[in-house]
Coordinates of C-alpha atoms in Angstrom, one line a residue:
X1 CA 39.2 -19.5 -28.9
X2 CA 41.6 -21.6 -30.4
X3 CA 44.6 -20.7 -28.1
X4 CA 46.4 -23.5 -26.1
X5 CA 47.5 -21.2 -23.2
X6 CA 47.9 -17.6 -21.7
X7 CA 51.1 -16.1 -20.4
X8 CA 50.2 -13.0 -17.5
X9 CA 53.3 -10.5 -17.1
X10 CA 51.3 -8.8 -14.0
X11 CA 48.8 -10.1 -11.7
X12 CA 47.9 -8.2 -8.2
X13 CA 51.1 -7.8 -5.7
X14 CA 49.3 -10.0 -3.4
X15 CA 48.1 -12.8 -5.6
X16 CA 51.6 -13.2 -6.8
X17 CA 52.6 -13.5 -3.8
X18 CA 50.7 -15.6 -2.1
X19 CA 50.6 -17.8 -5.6
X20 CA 54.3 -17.9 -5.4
X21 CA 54.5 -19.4 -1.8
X22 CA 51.9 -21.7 -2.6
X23 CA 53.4 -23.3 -6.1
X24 CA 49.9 -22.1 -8.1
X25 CA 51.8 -19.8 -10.5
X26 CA 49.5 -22.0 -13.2
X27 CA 46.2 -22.9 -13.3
X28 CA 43.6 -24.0 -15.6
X29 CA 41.6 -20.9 -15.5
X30 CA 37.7 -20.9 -16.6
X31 CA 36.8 -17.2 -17.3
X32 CA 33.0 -18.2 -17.8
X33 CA 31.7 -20.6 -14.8
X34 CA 29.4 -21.0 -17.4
X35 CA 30.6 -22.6 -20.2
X36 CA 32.8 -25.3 -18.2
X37 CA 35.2 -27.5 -19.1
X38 CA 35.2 -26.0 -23.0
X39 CA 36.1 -22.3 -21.6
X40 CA 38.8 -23.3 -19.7
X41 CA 42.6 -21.5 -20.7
X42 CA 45.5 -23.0 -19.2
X43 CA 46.9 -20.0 -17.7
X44 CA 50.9 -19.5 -16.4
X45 CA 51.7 -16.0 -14.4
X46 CA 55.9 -15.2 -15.0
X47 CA 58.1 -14.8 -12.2
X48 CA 59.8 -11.8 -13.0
X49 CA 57.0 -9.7 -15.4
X50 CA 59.1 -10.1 -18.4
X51 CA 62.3 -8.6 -17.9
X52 CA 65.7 -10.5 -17.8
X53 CA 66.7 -11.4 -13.7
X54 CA 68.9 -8.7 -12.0
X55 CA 72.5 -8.8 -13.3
X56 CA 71.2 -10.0 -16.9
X57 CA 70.2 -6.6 -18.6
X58 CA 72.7 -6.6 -21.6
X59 CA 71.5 -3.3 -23.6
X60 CA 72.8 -0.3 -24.0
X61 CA 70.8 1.1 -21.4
X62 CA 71.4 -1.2 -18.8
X63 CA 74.5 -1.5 -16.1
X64 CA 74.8 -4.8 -15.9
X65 CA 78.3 -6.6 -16.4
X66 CA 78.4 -8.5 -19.8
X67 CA 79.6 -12.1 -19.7
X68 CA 83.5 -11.9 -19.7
X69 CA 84.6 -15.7 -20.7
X70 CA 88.5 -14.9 -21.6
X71 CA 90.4 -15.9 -18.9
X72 CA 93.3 -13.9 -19.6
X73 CA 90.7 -11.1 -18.9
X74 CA 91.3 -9.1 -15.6
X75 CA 87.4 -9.0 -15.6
X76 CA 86.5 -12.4 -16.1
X77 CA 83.2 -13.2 -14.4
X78 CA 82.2 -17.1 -16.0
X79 CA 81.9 -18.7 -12.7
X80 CA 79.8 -15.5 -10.8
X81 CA 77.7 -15.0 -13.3
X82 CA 76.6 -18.9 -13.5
X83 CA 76.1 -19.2 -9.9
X84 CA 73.8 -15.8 -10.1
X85 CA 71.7 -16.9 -12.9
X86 CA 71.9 -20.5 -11.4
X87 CA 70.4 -18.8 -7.9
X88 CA 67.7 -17.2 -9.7
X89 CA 66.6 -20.1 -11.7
X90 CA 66.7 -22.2 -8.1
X91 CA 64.3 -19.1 -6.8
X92 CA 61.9 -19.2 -10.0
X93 CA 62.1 -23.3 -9.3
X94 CA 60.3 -23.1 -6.0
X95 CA 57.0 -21.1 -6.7
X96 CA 56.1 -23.9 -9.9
X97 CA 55.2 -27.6 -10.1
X98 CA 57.6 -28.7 -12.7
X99 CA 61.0 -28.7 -13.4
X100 CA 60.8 -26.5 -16.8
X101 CA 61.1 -22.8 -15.7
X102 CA 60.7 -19.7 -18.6
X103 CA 63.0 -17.2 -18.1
X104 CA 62.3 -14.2 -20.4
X105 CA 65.1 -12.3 -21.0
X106 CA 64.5 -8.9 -22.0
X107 CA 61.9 -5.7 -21.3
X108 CA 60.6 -2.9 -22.0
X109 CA 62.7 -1.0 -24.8
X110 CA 65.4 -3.7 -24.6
X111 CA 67.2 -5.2 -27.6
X112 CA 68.3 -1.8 -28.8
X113 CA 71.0 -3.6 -29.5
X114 CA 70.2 -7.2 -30.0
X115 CA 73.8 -8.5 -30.8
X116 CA 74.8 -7.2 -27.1
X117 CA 72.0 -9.6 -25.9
X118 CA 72.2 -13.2 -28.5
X119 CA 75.8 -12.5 -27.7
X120 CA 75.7 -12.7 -23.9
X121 CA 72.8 -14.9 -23.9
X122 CA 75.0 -18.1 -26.2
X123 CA 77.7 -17.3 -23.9
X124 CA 75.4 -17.9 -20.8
X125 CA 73.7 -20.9 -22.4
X126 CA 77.0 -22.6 -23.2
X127 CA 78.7 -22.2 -19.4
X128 CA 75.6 -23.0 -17.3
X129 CA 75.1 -26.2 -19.2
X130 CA 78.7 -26.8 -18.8
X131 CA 78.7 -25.9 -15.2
X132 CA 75.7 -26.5 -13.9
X133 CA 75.1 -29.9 -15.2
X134 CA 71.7 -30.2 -13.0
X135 CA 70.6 -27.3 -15.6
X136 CA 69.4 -27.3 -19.2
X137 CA 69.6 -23.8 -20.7
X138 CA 68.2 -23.4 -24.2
X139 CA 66.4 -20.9 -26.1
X140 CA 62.6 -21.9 -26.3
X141 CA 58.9 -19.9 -26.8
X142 CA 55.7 -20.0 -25.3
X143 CA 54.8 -22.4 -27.3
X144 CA 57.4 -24.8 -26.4
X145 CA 57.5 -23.8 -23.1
X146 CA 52.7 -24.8 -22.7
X147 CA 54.1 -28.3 -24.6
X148 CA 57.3 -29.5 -22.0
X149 CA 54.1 -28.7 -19.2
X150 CA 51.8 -31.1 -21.1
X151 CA 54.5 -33.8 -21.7
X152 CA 54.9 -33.5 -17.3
X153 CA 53.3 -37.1 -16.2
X154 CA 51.9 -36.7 -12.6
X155 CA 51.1 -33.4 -12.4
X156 CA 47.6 -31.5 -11.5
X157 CA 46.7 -28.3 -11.9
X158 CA 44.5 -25.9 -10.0
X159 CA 41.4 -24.6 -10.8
X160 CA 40.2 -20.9 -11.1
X161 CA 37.0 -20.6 -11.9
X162 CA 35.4 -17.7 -9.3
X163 CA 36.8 -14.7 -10.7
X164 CA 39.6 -13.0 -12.8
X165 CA 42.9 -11.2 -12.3
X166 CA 41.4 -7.8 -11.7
X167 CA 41.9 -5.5 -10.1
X168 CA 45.7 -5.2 -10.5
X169 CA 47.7 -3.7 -8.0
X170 CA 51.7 -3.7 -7.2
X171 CA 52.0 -2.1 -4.1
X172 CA 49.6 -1.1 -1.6
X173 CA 48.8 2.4 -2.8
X174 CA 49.0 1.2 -6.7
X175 CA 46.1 -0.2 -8.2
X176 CA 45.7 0.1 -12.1
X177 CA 42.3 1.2 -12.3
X178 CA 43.1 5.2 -13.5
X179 CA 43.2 4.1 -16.6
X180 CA 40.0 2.7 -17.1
X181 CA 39.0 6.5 -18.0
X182 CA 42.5 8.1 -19.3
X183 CA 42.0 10.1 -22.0
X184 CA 38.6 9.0 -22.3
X185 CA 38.2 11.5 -26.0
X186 CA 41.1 9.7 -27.6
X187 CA 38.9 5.8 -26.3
X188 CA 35.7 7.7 -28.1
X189 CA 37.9 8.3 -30.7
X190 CA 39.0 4.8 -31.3
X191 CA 35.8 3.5 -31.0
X192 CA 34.3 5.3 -33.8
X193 CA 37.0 4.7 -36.4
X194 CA 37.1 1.1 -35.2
X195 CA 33.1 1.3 -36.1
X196 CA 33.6 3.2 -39.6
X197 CA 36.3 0.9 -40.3
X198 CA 34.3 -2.4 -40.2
X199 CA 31.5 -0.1 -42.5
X200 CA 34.1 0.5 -44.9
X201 CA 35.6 -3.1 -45.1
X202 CA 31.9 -4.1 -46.2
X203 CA 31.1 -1.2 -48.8
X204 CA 35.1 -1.8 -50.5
X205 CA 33.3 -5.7 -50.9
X206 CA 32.3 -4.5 -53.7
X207 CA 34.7 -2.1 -55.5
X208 CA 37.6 -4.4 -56.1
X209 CA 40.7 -4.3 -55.2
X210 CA 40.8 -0.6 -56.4
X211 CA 40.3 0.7 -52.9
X212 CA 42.4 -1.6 -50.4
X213 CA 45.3 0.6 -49.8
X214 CA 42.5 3.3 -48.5
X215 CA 40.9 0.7 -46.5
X216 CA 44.2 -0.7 -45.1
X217 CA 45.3 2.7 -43.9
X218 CA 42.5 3.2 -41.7
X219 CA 43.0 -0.6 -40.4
X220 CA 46.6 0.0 -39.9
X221 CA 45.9 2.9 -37.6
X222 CA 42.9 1.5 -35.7
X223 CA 45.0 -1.6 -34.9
X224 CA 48.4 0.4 -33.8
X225 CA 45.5 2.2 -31.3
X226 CA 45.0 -1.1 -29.5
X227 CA 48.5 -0.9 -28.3
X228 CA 48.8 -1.1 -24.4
X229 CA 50.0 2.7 -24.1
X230 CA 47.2 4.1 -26.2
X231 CA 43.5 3.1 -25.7
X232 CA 44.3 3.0 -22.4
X233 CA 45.3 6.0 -22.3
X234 CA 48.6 6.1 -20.0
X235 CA 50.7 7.9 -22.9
X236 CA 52.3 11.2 -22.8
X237 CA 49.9 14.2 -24.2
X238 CA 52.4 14.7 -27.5
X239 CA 51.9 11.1 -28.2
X240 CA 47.9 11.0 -27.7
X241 CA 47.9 13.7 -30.2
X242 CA 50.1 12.1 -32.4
X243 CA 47.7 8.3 -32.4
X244 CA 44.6 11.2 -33.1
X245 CA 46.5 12.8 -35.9
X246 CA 47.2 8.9 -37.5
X247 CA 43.1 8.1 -36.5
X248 CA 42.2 11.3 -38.2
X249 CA 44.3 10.6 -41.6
X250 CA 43.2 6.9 -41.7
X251 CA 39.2 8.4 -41.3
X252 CA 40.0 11.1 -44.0
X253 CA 41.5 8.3 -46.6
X254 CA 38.3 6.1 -45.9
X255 CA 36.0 8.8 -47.3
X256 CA 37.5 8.2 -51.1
X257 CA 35.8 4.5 -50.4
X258 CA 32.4 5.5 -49.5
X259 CA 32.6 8.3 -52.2
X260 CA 33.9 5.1 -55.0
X261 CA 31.3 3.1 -53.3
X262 CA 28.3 6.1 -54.2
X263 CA 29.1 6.7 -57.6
X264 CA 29.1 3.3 -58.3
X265 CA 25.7 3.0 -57.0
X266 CA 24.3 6.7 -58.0
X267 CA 26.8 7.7 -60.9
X268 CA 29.8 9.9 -61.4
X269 CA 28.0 13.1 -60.5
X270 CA 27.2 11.8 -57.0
X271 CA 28.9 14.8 -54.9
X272 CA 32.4 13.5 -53.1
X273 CA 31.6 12.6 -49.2
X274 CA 32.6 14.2 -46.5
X275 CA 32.3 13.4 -42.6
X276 CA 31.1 15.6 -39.8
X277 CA 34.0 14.7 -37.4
X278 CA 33.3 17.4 -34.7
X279 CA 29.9 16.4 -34.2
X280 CA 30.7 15.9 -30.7
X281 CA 30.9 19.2 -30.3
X282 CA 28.4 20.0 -32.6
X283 CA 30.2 21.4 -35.4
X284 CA 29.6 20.7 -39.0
X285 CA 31.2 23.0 -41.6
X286 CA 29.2 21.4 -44.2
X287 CA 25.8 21.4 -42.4
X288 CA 26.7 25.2 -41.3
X289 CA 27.8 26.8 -44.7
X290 CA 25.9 25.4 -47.4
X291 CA 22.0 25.5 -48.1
X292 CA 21.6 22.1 -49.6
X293 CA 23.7 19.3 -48.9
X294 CA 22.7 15.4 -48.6
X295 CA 22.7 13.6 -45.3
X296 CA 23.8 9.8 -46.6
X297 CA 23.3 6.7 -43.9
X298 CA 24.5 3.6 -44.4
X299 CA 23.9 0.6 -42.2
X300 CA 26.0 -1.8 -41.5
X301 CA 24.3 -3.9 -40.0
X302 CA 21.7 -7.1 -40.4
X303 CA 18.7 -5.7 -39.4
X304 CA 17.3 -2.6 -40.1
X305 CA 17.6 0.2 -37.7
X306 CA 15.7 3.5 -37.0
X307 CA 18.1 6.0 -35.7
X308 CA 17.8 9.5 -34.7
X309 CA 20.2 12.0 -36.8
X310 CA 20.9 15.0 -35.3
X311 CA 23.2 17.6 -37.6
X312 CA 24.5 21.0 -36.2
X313 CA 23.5 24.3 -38.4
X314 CA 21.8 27.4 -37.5
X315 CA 18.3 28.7 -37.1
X316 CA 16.9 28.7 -40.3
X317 CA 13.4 27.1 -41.8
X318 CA 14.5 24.0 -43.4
X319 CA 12.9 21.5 -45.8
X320 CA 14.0 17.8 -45.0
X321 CA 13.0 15.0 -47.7
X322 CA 13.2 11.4 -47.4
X323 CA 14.6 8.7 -49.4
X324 CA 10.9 8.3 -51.3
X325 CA 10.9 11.9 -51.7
X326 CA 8.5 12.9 -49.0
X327 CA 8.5 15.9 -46.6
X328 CA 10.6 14.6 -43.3
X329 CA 9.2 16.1 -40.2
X330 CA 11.9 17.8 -38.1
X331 CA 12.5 20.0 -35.3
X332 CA 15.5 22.4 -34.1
X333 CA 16.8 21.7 -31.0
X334 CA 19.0 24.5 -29.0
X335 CA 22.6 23.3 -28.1
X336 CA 23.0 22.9 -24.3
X337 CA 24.7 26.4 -23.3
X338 CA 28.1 24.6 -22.4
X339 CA 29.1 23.5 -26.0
X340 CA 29.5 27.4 -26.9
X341 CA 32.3 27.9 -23.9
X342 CA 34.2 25.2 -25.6
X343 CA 37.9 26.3 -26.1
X344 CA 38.7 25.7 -30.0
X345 CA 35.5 25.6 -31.2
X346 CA 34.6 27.1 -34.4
X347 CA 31.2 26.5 -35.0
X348 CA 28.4 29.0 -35.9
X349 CA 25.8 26.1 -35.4
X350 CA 23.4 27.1 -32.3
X351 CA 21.0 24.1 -32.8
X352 CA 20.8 20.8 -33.6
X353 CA 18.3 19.8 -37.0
X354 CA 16.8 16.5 -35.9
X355 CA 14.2 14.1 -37.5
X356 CA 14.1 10.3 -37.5
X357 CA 15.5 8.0 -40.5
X358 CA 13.1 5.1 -40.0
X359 CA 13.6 1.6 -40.6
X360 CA 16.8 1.7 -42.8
X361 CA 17.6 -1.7 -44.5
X362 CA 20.0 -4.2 -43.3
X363 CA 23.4 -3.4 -45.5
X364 CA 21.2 -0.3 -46.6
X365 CA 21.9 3.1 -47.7
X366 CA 19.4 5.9 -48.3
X367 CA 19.7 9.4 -48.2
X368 CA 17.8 12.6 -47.1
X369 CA 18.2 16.1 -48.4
X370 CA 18.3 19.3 -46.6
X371 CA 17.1 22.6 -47.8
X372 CA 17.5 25.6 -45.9
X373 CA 14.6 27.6 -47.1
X374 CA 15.1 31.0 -45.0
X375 CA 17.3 31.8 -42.2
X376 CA 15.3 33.0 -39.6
X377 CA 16.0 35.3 -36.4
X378 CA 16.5 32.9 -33.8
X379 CA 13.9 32.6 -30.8
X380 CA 15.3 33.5 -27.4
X381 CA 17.2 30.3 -25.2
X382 CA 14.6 28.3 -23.4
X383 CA 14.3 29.7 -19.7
X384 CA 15.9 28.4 -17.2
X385 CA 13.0 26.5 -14.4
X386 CA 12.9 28.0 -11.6
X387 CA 10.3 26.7 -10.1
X388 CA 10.5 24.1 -7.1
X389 CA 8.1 21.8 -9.0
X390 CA 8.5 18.7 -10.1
X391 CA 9.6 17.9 -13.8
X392 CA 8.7 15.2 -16.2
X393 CA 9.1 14.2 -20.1
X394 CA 7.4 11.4 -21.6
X395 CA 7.9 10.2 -25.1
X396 CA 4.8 7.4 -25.0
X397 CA 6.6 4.5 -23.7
X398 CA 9.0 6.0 -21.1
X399 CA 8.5 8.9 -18.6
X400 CA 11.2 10.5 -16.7
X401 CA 11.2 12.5 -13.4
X402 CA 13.3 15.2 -12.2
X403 CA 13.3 16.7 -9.2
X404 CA 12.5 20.1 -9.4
X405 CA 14.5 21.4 -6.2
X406 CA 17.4 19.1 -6.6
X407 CA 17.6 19.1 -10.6
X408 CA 18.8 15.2 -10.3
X409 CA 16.5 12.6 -11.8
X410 CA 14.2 10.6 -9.3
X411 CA 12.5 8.2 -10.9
X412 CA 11.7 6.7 -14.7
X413 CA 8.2 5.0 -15.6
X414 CA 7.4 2.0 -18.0
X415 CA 4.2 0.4 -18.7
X416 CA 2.7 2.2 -15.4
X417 CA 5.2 0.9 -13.4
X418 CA 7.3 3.2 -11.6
X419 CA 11.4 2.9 -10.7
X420 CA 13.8 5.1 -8.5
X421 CA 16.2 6.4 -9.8
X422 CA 18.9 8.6 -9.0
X423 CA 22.1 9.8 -10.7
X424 CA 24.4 12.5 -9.8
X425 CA 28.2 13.8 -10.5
X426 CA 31.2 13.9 -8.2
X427 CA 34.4 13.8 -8.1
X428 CA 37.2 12.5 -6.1
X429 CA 40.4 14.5 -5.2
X430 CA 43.5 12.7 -6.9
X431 CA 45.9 11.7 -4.3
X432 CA 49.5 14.2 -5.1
X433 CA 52.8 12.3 -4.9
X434 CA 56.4 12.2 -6.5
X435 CA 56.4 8.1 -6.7
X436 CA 59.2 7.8 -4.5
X437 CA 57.7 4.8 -2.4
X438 CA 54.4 3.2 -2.2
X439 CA 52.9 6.3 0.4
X440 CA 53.9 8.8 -1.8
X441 CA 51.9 7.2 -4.8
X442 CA 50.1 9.7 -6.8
X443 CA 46.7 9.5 -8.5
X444 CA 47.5 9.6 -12.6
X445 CA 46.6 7.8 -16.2
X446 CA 48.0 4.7 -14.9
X447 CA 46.5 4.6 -11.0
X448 CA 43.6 5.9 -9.3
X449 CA 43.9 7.1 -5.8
X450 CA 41.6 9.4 -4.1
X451 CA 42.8 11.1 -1.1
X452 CA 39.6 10.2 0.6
X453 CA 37.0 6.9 0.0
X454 CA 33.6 9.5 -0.4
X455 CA 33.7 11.5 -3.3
X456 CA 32.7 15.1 -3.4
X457 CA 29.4 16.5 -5.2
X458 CA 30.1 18.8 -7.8
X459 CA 26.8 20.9 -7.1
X460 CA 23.9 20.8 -4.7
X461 CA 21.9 22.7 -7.3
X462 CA 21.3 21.5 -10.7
X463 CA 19.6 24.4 -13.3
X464 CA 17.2 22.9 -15.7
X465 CA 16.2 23.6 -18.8
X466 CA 13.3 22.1 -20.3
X467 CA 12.5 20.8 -24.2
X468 CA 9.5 19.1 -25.5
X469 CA 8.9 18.5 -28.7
X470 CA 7.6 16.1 -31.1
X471 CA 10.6 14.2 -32.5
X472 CA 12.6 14.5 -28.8
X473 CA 12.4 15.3 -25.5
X474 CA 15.3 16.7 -23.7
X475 CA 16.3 18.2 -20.1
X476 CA 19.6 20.0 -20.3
X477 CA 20.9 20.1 -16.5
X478 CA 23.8 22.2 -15.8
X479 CA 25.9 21.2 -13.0
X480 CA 28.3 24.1 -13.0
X481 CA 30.6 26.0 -15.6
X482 CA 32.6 23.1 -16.2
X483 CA 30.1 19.9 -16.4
X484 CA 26.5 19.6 -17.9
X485 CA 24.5 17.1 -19.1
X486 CA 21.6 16.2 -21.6
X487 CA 19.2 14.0 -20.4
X488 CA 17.1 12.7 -23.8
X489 CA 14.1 10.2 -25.1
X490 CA 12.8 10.3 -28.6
X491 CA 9.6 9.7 -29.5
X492 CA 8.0 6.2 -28.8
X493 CA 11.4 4.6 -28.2
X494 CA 12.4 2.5 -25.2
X495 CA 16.1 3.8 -24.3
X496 CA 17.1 7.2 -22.3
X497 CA 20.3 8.8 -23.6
X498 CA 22.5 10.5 -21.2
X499 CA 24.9 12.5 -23.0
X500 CA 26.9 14.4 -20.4
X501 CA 30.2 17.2 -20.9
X502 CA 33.1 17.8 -19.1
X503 CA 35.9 20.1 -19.1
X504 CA 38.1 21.8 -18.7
X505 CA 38.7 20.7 -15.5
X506 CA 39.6 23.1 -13.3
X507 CA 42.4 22.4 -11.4
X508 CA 43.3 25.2 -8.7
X509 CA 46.6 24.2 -6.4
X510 CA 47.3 21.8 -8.7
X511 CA 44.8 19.2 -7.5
X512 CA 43.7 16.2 -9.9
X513 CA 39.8 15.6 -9.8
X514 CA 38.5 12.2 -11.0
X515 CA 34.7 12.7 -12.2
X516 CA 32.4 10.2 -11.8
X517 CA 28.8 9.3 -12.2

């Protein structure tokens, strides 16, 4: 990867200390057992995360005592604060194999006011050195710091090559796993401009330089979302809205690209593009308000793809034609039930228009017009199966059975051979605390800790309702008011989708539940 180390702030409460005790603080770390000697990473874990020793904090935050070196001062402190830093360093000393030892000095929010620190920080430098003539302070990098460990002659270092640094815990009660799930909408939402954006860096390829500032926006914002308090999703609710609002402009400025990119192609009358950005809620004010509009696919990538496209509008007789100008078979699909409980939703839509775009060239664009003919009264929502028998869908490559007292799937079928299966939802009951000590941890975005191991089932009972048709085949399950799921195969094609959705959680005495599957 072309990196000479890796510096950890945080590795598991036990590791640390147990690597500490044991002088392994750095290893030569081979992520892939695989690839060998050429995956290894020399790897170094820091004594102290990366925040200055205790009695160093020299912000405005912090209460530490700066470095008083007048002695006419009443409050000089030279010769106590050399000894404490020179204590420390002796401490860091004895969990490593050399005699160079990183001290970071700083943390989280520090150098608020960074005079305060290079101030403090020369003073310290200049009096160790000149006190503590067994030490050599200077100021140094990571860089420096991987390099005076090469240039050590005699020294070996340990090998890690049967696992990683995960899970991470710091106390007993503390593991960082929550987070794996926080605020999993903003993650979705990430994803997908992270995936438009590397669309968009291909189509402005050809436009010139006319369109980089539009194409760097959206860059700009999917990159600040990699930050460690946002795709994880540990931040604050104001500030998750805040990243979505930056996503949302950066998306909105990358359609003036694609449109740039179309006329280019198709000429100035091609109409200006505009995204479906709800769709995961199945709202498209474009798709819902107008009788024609053009459904435009691009795809990035370097094979061609046949995709199912599935566009929210309501029950009308349509007329779908493909990029050669042929009729485009399609079907209507009702949305499952939950979607119109949705808080904020402002859709008319009540089904989903879906056909298949076949075999779409490798850095290919077509595009496929929608009429609506007539709107149409709508039929009455599929019933709900009632009966105890057994349920299957089968698309010509794949079947799927459901079991028809349970509601859960049982078992899936390919090329006669048949597989259990079963798949359900739960939840676990998040563990209440004030984060006082390590037993009164609570369950949050950061740490996940269920106040029992065995999750709970959400429901015993799973209502079914059943769709066959000839594009797709779908079984909508509803597991309660609050959590359904669509279980879907389209026609001839070897995957199962499992689109599942959940909330608002409901959260009665104020207890946390942590839905799995």
């Amino acid at each position: 990867m072309g990196f000479d180390g890796l510096v950890l702030g945080r590795i598991d409460y036990e590791d640390i200390a147990l690597r500490r005790s044991q002088k392994t603080m750095e290893v030569v770390w081979r992520p892939d057992i695989n690839m060998g000697q050429s995956g290894e990473l020399f790897t170094s874990v820091l004594y102290n995360l990366y925040v200055a020793p205790e009695g160093f904090c020299f912000d405005a935050f912090c209460n530490d005592d700066p470095i008083l070196d007048n002695p006419k001062l009443h409050g000089y402190n030279v010769d106590a604060k050399v000894e404490n830093f020179a204590n420390h360093v002796q401490r860091y000393a004895s969990a490593y194999k050399t005699n160079n030892i990183m001290m970071t000095m700083g943390g989280d929010f520090s150098y608020s006011v960074a005079s305060s620190w290079f101030r403090n920080m020369d003073k310290l430098i200049k009096h160790v050195n000149k006190l503590k003539p067994e030490l050599n302070v200077l100021y140094s990098t990571p860089d420096c710091y991987l390099s005076a460990l090469q240039n050590t002659d005699n020294v070996t270092w340990p090998l890690k090559d049967t696992d990683d640094f995960f899970p991470y815990a710091h106390d007993e009660h503390s593991y960082w796993t929550g987070y794996f799930t926080s605020r999993s909408n903003l993650k979705y939402m990430i994803c997908k401009a992270n995936n438009l954006l590397q669309a968009v860096k291909q189509i402005s390829s050809i436009l010139g330089d006319g369109v980089n500032g539009s194409v760097q926006k959206l860059a700009i914002v999917v990159a600040q979302s990699q930050h460690h308090d946002s795709i994880t999703g540990t931040e604050k609710q104001h500030v998750s809205d805040d990243y979505a609002l930056y996503l949302d402009e950066g998306i909105d400025e990358s359609q003036k690209v694609l449109t740039a990119a179309y006329r280019k192609w198709f000429g100035n009358d091609f109409p200006e593009q505009r995204y479906c950005k709800l769709l995961n809620i199945s709202e498209c004010d474009v798709s819902e308000n107008n009788s024609k509009f053009v459904i435009t696919l691009y795809n990035p990538l370097s094979h061609a793809v046949t995709t199912p496209v599935r566009i929210p509008v309501k029950y009308a007789d349509y007329k779908v034609t493909g990029p050669n100008g042929s009729n485009v078979q399609y079907e209507l699909v009702f949305l499952p039930g939950q979607i119109f409980r949705l808080g904020g939703r402002g859709s008319n839509a009540t089904h989903e228009l879906v056909f298949i775009a076949s075999e779409v060239s490798p850095l290919g664009l077509v595009n496929y017009h929608v009429e609506r003919i007539k709107e149409l009264e709508a039929p009455p929502r599929p019933a709900v199966h009632n009966s105890t028998e057994d349920v299957m869908i089968d698309n010509g490559k794949l079947k799927i059975g459901f079991n028809g007292t349970s509601g859960l799937v049982q078992w899936i079928e390919k090329n006669g051979t048949r597989y259990p299966l079963q798949q359900n939802f739960f939840y676990y009951e998040s563990m209440k605390g004030y984060n006082f000590n390590a037993d009164n941890r609570a369950s949050g975005a950061y740490i996940f800790r269920p106040t029992k191991n065995q999750p709970t089932v959400i429901s015993e009972k799973i209502n079914l309702t059943i769709y066959r048709g000839k594009n797709v085949h779908e079984v909508h399950q509803s597991f309660s008011s609050w959590l359904s799921q669509v279980v879907r195969i389209y026609d001839q094609q070897e995957l199962i989708e499992f689109e599942w959705l959940v909330g608002p959680i409901p959260i009665m005495e104020w207890v946390g539940k942590e839905v799995i599957t």
